[in-house]
Coordinates of C-alpha atoms in Angstrom, one line a residue:
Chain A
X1 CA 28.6 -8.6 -104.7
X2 CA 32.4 -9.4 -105.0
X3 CA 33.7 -10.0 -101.1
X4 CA 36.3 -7.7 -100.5
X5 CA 38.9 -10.3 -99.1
X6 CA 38.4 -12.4 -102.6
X7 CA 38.3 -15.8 -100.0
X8 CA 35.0 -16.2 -99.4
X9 CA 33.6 -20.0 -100.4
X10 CA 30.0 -20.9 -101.2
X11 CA 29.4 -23.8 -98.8
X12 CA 27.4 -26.6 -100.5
X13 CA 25.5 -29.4 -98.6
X14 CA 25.6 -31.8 -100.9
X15 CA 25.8 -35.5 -99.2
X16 CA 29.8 -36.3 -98.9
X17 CA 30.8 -38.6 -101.7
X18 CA 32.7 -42.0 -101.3
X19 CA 36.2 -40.0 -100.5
X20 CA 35.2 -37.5 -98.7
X21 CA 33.3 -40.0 -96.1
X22 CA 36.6 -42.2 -95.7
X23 CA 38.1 -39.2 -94.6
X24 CA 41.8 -39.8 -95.0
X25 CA 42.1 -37.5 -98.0
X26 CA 41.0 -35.1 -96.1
X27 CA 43.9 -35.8 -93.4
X28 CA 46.2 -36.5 -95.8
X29 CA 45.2 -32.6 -96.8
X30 CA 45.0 -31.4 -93.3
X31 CA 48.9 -33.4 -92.8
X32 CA 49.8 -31.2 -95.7
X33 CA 48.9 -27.9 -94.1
X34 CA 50.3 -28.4 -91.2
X35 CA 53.4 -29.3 -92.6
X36 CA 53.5 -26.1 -94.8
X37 CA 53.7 -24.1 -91.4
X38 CA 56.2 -26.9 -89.9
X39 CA 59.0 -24.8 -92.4
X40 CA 57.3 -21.2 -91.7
X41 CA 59.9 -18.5 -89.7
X42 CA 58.0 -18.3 -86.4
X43 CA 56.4 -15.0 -85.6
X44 CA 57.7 -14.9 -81.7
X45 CA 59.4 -12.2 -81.1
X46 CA 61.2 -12.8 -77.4
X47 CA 60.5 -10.2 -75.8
X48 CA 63.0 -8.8 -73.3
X49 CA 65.6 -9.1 -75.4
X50 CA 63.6 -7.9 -78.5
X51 CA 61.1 -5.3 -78.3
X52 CA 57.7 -5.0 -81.4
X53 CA 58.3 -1.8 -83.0
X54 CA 55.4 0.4 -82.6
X55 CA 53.2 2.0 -85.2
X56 CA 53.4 5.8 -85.7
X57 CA 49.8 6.4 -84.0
X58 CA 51.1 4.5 -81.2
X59 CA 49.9 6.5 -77.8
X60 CA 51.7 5.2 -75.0
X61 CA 53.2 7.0 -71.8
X62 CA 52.9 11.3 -71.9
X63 CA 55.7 13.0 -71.8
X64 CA 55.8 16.4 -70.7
X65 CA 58.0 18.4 -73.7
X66 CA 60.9 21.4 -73.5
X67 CA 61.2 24.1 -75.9
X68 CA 64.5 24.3 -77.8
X69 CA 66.2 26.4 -74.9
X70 CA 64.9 23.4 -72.3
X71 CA 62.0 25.9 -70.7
X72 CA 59.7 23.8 -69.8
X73 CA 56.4 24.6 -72.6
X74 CA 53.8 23.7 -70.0
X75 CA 51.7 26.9 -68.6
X76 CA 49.6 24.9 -66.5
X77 CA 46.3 26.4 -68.7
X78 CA 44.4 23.4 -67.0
X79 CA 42.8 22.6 -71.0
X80 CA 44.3 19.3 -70.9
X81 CA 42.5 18.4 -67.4
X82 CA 39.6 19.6 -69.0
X83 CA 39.6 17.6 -72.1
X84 CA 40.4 14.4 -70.1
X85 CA 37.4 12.4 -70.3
X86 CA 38.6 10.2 -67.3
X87 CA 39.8 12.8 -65.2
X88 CA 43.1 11.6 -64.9
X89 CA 45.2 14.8 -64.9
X90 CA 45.5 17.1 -62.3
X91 CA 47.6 20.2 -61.9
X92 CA 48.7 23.0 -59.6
X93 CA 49.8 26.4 -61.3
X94 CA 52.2 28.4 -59.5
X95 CA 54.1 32.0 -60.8
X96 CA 57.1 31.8 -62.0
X97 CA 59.8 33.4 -60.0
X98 CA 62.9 35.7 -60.9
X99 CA 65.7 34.0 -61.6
X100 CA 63.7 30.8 -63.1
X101 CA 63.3 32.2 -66.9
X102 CA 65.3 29.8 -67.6
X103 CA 63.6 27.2 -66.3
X104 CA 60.0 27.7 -67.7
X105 CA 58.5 29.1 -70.3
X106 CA 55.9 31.7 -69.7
X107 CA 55.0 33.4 -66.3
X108 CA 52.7 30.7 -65.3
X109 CA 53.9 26.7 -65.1
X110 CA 53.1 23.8 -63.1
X111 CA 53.7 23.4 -59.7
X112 CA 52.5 19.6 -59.7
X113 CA 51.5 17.9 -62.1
X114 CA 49.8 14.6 -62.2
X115 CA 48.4 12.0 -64.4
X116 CA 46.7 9.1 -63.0
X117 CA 47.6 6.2 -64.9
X118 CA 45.1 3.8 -64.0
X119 CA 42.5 6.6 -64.8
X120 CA 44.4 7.3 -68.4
X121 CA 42.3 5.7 -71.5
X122 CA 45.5 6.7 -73.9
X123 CA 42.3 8.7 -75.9
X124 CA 45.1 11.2 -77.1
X125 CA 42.5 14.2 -76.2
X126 CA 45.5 16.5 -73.8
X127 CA 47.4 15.8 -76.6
X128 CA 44.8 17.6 -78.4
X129 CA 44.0 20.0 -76.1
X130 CA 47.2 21.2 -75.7
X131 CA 47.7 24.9 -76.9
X132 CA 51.7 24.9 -76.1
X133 CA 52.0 21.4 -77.7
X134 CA 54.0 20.7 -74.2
X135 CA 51.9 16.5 -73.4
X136 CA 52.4 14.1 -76.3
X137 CA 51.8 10.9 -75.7
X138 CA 54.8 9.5 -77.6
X139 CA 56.6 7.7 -74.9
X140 CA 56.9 3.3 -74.3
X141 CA 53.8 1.1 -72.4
X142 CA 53.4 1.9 -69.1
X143 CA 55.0 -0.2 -66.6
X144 CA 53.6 -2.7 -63.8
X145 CA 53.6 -2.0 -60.6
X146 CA 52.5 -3.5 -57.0
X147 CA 50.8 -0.4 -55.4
X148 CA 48.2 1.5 -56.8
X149 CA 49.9 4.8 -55.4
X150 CA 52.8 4.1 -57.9
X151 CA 50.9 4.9 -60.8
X152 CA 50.2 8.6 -60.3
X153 CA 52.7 9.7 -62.1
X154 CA 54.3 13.3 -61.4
X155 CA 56.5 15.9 -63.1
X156 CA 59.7 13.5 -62.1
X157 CA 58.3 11.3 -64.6
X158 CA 56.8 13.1 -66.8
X159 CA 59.1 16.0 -68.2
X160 CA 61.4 15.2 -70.3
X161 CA 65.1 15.1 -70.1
X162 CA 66.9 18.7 -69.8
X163 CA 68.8 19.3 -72.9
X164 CA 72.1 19.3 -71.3
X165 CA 72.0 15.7 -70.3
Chain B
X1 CA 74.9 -69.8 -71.1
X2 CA 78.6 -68.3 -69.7
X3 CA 78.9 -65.9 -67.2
X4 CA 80.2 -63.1 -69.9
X5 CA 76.7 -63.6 -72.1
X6 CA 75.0 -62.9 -69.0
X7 CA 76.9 -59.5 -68.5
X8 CA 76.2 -58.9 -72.1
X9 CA 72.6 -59.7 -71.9
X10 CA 72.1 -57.0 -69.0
X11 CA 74.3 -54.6 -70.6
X12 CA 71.7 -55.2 -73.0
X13 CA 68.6 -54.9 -70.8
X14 CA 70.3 -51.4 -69.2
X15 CA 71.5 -50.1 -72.7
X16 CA 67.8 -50.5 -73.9
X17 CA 65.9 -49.3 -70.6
X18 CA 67.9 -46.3 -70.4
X19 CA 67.4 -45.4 -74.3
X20 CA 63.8 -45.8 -73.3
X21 CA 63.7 -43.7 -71.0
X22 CA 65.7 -40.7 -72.7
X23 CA 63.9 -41.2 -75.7
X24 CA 60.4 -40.4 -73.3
X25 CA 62.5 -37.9 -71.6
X26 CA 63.4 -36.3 -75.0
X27 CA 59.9 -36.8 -76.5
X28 CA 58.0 -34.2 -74.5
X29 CA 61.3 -31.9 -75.4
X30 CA 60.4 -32.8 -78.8
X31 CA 56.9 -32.6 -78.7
X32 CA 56.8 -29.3 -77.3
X33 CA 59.3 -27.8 -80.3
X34 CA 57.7 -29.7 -83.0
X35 CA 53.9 -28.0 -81.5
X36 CA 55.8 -24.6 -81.5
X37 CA 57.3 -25.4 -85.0
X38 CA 53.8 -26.3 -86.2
X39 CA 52.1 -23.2 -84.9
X40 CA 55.0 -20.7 -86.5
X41 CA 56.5 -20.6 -82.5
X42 CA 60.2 -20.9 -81.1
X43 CA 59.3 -23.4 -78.2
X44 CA 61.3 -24.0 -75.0
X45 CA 64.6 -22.0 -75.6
X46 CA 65.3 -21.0 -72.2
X47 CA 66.9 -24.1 -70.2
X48 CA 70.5 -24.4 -72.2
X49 CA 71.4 -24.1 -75.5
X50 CA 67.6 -24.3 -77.5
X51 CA 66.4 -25.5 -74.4
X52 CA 67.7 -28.9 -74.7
X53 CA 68.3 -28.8 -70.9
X54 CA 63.7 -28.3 -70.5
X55 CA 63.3 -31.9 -69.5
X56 CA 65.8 -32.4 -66.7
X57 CA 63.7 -28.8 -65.1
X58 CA 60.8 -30.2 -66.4
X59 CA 61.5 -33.6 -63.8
X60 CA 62.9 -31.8 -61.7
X61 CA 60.3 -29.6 -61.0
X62 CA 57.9 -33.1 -60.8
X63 CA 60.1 -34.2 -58.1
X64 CA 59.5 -31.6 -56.0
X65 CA 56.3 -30.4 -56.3
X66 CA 54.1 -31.4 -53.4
X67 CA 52.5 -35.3 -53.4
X68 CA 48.7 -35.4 -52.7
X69 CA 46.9 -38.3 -51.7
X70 CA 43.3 -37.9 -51.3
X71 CA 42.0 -38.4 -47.8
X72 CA 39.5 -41.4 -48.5
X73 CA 41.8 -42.8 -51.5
X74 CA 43.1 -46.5 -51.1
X75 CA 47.2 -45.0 -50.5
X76 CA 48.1 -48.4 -52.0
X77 CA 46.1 -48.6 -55.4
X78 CA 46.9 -44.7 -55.6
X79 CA 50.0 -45.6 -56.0
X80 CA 50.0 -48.5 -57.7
X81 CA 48.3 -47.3 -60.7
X82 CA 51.2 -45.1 -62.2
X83 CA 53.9 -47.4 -61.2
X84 CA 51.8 -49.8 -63.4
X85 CA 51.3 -48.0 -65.8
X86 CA 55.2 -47.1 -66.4
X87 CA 55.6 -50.2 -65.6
X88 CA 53.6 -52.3 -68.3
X89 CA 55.4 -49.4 -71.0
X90 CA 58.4 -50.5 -70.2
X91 CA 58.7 -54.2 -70.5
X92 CA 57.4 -54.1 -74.2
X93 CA 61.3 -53.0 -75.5
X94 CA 62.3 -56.5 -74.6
X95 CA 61.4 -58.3 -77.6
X96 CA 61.7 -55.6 -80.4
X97 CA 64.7 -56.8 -82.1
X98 CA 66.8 -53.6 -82.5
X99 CA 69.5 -54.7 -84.9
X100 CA 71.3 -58.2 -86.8
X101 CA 73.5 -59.9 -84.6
X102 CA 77.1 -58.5 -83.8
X103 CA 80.3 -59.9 -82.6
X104 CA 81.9 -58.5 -79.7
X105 CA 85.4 -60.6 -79.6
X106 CA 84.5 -64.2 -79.8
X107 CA 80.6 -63.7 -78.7
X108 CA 77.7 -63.5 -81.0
X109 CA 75.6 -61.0 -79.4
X110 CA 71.7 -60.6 -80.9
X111 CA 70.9 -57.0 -80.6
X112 CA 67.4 -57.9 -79.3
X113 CA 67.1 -58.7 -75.2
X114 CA 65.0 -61.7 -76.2
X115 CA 63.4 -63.4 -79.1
X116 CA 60.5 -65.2 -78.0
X117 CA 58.1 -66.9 -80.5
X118 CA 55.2 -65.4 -79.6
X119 CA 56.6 -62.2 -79.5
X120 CA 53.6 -59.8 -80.9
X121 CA 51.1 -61.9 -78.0
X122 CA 53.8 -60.5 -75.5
X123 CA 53.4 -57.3 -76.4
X124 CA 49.8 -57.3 -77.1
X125 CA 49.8 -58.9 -73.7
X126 CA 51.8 -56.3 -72.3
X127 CA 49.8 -53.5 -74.1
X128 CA 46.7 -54.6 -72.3
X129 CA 48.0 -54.7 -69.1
X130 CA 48.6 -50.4 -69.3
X131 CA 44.9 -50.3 -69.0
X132 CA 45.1 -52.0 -65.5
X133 CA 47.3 -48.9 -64.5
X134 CA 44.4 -46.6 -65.6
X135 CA 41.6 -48.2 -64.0
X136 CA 43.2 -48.6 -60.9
X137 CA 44.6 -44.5 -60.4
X138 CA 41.4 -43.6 -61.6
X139 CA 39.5 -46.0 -59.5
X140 CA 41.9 -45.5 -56.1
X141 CA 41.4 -41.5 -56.4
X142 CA 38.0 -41.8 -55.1
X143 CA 36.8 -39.3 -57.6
X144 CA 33.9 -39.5 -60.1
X145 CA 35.5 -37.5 -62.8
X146 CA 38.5 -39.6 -62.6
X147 CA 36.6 -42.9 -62.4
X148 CA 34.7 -42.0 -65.8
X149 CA 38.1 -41.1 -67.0
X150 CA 39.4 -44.5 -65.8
X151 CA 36.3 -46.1 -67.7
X152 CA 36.4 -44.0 -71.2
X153 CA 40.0 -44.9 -71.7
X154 CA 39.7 -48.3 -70.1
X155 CA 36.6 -49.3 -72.9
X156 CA 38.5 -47.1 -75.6
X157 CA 41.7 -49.4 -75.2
X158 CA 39.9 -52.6 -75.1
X159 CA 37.5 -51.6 -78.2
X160 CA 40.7 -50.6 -80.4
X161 CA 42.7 -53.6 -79.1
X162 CA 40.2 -56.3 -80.9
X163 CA 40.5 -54.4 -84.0
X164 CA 44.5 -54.2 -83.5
X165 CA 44.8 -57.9 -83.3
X166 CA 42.7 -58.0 -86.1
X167 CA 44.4 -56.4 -88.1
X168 CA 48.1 -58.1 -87.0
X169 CA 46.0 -61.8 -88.4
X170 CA 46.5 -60.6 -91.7
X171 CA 50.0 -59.7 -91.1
X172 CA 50.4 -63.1 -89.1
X173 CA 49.2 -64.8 -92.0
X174 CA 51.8 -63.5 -94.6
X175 CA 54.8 -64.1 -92.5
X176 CA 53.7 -67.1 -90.9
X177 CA 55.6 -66.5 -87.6
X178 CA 55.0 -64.3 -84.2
X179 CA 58.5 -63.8 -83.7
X180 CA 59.7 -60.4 -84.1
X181 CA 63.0 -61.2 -85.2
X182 CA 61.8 -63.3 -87.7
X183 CA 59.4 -61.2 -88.9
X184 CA 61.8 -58.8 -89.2
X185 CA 64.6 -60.8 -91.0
X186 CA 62.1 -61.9 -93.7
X187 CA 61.7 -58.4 -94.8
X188 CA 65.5 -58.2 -96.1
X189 CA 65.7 -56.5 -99.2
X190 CA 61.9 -54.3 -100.4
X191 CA 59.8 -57.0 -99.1
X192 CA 58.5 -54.9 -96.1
X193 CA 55.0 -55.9 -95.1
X194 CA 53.4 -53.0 -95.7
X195 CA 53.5 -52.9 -99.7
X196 CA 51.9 -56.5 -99.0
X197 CA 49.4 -55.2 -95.9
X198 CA 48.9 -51.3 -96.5
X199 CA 45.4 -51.8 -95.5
X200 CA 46.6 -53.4 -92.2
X201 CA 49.0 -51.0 -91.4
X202 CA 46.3 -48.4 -92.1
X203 CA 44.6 -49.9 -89.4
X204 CA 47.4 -50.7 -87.1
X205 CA 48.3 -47.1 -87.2
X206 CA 44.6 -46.0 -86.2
X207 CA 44.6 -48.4 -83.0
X208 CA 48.1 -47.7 -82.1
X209 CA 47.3 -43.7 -81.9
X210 CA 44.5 -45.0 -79.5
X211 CA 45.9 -47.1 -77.2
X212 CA 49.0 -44.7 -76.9
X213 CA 45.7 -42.3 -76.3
X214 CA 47.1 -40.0 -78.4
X215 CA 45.4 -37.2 -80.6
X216 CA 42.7 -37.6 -81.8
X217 CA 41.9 -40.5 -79.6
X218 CA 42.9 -38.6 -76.3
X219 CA 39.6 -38.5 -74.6
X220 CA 41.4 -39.7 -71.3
X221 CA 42.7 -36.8 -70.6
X222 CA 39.8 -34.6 -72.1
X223 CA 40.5 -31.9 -70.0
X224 CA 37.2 -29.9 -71.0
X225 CA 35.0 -32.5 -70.4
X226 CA 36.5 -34.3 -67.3
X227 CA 38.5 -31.7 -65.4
X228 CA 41.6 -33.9 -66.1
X229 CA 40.4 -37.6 -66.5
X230 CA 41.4 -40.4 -64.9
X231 CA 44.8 -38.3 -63.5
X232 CA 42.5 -35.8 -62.0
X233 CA 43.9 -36.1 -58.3
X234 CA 47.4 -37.2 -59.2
X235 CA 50.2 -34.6 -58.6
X236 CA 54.0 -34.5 -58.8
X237 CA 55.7 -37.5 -60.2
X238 CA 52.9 -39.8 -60.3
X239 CA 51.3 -37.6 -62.6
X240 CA 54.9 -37.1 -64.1
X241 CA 54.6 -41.6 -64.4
X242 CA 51.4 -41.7 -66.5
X243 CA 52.5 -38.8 -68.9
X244 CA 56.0 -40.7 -69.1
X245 CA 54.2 -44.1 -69.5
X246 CA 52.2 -42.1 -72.5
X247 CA 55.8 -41.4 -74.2
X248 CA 57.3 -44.3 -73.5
X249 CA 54.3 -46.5 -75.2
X250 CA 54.6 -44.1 -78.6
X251 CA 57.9 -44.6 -78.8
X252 CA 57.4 -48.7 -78.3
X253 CA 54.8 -48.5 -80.7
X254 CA 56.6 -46.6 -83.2
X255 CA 58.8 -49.4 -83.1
X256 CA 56.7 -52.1 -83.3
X257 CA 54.9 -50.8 -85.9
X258 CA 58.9 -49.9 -87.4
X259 CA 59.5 -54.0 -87.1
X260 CA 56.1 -55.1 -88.3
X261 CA 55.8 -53.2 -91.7
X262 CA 58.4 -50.8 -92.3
X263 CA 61.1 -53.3 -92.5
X264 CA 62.7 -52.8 -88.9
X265 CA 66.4 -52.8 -89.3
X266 CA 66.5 -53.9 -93.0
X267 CA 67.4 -50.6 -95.2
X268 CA 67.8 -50.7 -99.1
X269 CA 71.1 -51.7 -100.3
X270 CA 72.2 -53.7 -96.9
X271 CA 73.8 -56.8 -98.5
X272 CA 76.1 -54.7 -100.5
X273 CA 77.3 -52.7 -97.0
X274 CA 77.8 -56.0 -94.9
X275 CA 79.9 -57.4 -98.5
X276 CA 82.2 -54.1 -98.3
X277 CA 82.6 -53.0 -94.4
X278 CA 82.3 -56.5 -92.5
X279 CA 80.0 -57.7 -90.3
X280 CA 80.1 -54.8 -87.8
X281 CA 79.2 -52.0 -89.6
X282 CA 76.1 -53.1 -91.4
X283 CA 74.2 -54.2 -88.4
X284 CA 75.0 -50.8 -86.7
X285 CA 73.7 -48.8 -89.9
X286 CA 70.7 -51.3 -89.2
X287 CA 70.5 -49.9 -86.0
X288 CA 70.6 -46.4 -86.9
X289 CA 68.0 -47.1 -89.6
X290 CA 66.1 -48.8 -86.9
X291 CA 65.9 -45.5 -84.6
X292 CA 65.5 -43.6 -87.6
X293 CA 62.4 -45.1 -88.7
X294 CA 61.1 -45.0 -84.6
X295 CA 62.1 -41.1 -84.5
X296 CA 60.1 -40.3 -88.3
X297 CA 57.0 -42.4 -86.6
X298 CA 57.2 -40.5 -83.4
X299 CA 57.5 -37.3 -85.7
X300 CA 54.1 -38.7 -86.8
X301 CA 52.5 -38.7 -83.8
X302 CA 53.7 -35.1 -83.1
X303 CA 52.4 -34.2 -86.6
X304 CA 49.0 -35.8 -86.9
X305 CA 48.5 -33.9 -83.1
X306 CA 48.0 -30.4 -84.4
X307 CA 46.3 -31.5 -87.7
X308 CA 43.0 -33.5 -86.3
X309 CA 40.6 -32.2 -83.6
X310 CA 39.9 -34.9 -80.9
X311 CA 36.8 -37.3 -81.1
X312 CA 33.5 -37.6 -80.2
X313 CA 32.8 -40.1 -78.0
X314 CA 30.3 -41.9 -79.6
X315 CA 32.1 -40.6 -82.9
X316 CA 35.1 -43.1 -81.3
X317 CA 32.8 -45.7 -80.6
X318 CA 31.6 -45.5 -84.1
X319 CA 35.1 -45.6 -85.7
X320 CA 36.4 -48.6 -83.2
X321 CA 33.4 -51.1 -83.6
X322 CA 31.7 -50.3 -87.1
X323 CA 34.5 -49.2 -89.1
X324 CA 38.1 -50.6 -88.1
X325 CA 36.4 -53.9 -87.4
X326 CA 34.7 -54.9 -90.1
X327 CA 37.0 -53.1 -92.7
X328 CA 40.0 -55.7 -90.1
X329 CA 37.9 -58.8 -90.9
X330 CA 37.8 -58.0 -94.7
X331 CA 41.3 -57.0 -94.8
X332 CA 41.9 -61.0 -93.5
X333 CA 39.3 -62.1 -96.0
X334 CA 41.0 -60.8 -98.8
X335 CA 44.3 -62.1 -97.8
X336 CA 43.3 -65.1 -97.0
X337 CA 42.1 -65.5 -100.9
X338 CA 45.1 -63.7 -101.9
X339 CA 47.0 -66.7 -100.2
X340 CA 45.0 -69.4 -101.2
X341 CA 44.5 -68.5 -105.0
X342 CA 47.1 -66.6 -106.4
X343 CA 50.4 -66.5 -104.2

């Protein structure tokens, strides 16, 4: 069958002739390899100053979206916590108030909300879930942290940015 | 002997000390950007402009990191062995002829500190002395893994030192003379020894990559194998000593082995500089040409690390007595006959 990379080698194990057993050849070769990569660009990218661009499909921190008026889209349906296969998200619904339309979308929104991050397996399924398309998980790598508390992460880190800002 | 060729001569000593000891300084700088280079890295970048400031942190972050002696170590050996060890690599630059003779007003001043006749038995002397500063840290530290350290690298210098001499009698025998400076000087022009000894260079090479226990002949610090060898219960500067003792001996080897084959200070077209510029420039150029040669061979040390994977013991032992050896004593055979018959 033909290998699908096109660099596989048969190895044979014939005994080594004369030049192959004096071995410099070989490390005159090896010299000449290395020396290829001595001119190579390096493939460091510094990073603090320079940051690896991520794929498309990248899921990193949730963000909690806004409609185009800046309502708040999340209606605290709870399908989200459901489909979270490590439990991670947790929610409290309250009713939206008079006076708050323009602050949330629907009559129902979330009170609290909460992702545990050291729960979160980035599986991309409240993303999924999601009937209002309000989680995506489209933001950077979550941060360290020293306390474990730290990374339950609520609504002040979560939603996104009002509109007017 | 006045009093002013005294001041020159330690001027000279100093000069040549303290080039030493920047050049070792500036080798781990350069080892560590020449590894990164090899492995498509940046390196240290951090400490100045492209990190050309990493050794002075690097030393002074040896300084002061806490000294340890073990409890039931001899304090005395302990410390001895390093200061041997940087010791022994430091005295070897004082018969490597650097340059030709300059004139500084009415003095003729040899750029070498001293040309003694037997100068290759000084530094082979010398050479075998560094082991003594092995044995005894790893010896003194009162540690197992550092005494087997001690003993691999102590019987992996003296097996490659027989077949180093060896292969220096074939040189010996084509220039007829131990002094460096002589050996050197009859290389003006192409006759550099090692179109006439490529074979003994081969072999010089080999041994000199082991007893500067360099890859792939590094099994004294196998760190896999023996924790860290025979520097296992050094820390700070001590430890700093034998890693600086491990530069300074490449870069005295590079030169030896700069002086023996590859023409020392001689470079092509030389006569035809010191006819043009007078006799200042051309022995400077020689000096240049000198370092340059040192800095490609300590390139080559840097190189050859990231292309071979360390030895096998026994695979050493193997290369040391039944290769190197014998292929030494034939190498003097056939120059021997070479002499004899058709020179």
């Amino acid at each position: 069958m033909e290998s699908l990379s096109n660099r596989r080698k048969v190895i044979e194990s014939k005994p080594l002739n004369f030049l192959e057993r004096a071995y410099l050849p070989a490390i005159a070769q090896g010299l000449a390899i290395t020396m290829k990569h001595f001119f190579r660009k390096p493939v460091t990218i510094s990073y603090p100053e320079e940051k690896r661009e991520f794929s498309e499909n990248f899921r990193g921190m949730h963000s909690l979206k806004r409609d185009e008026n800046g309502k708040e889209r999340c209606t605290a349906c709870g399908l989200c916590a459901l489909s979270c296969p490590a439990e991670a998200i947790t929610m409290i619904a309250a009713e939206r108030q008079k006076g708050e339309e323009h602050l949330y979308r629907e009559e129902k929104y979330a009170a609290v909300y909460e992702i545990n991050m050291l729960r979160c397996i980035f599986c991309g399924l409240c993303e999924e879930a999601c009937p209002k398309e309000a989680i995506y998980l489209d933001g950077d790598i979550v941060p360290a942290d020293y306390l474990r508390k730290d990374f339950i992460y609520g609504k002040d880190k979560l939603v996104e940015a009002p509109l007017n800002q | 002997m006045g009093l002013a060729d005294i001041a020159i001569k330690f001027a000279l000593i100093i000069i040549i000390f303290l080039i030493s000891l920047v050049i070792a300084m500036y080798s781990t700088y350069a080892e560590r950007k020449i590894a990164a280079f090899f492995q498509d890295r940046i390196g240290p970048n951090r400490a100045g402009p492209w990190g050309i400031l990493q050794p002075l942190a690097d030393g002074g972050k040896m300084f002061l990191k806490e000294e340890i002696i073990p409890t039931n170590a001899s304090p005395f050996l302990f410390i001895a062995g390093p200061s041997l060890a940087i010791l022994t690599a430091c005295i070897g630059s004082a018969v490597i002829p650097w340059g030709q003779t300059i004139i500084i007003g009415t003095h003729v001043v040899p750029l070498q500190v001293t040309d003694i006749n037997v100068g290759i038995l000084y530094i082979f002397g010398v050479v075998s002395l560094g082991v003594y500063g092995v044995m005894i840290g790893g010896w003194a530290s009162n540690n197992k893994y550092s005494l087997l350290g001690a003993i691999r690298a102590a019987s992996q210098n003296i097996s490659y030192e027989i077949s180093m001499g060896l292969s220096i009698i074939a040189l010996l025998m084509v220039t007829g003379t131990l002094s460096l400076k002589e050996i050197a000087e009859q290389q003006h022009g192409w006759h550099w020894n090692v179109l006439y000894q490529p074979v003994g260079f081969l072999l010089f090479i080999i041994c000199a990559f082991a007893e500067t226990n360099r890859t792939p002949f590094d099994l004294p610090e196998c760190e896999t194998e023996l924790v860290g060898g025979y520097h296992t219960e050094y820390s700070s500067m001590k430890l700093g000593f034998y890693l600086f003792a491990e530069y300074i001996n490449m870069f005295i080897s590079s030169a030896v082995m700069a002086t023996l084959y590859w023409g020392g200070y001689n470079y092509p077209g030389m006569d035809w500089v010191l006819a043009h510029t007078g006799p200042t420039i051309a022995p400077l150029l020689g000096v240049v040409v000198m370092f340059a040669k040192v800095f490609l061979f300590i390139f080559f040390f840097m190189w050859v690390r990231w292309t071979i994977p360390r030895f096998r013991y026994d695979q050493l032992m193997d290369l040391g007595w039944k290769i190197l050896i014998p292929l030494a004593i034939a190498n003097i055979i056939v120059t021997g006959v070479w002499i004899t018959f058709i020179k």
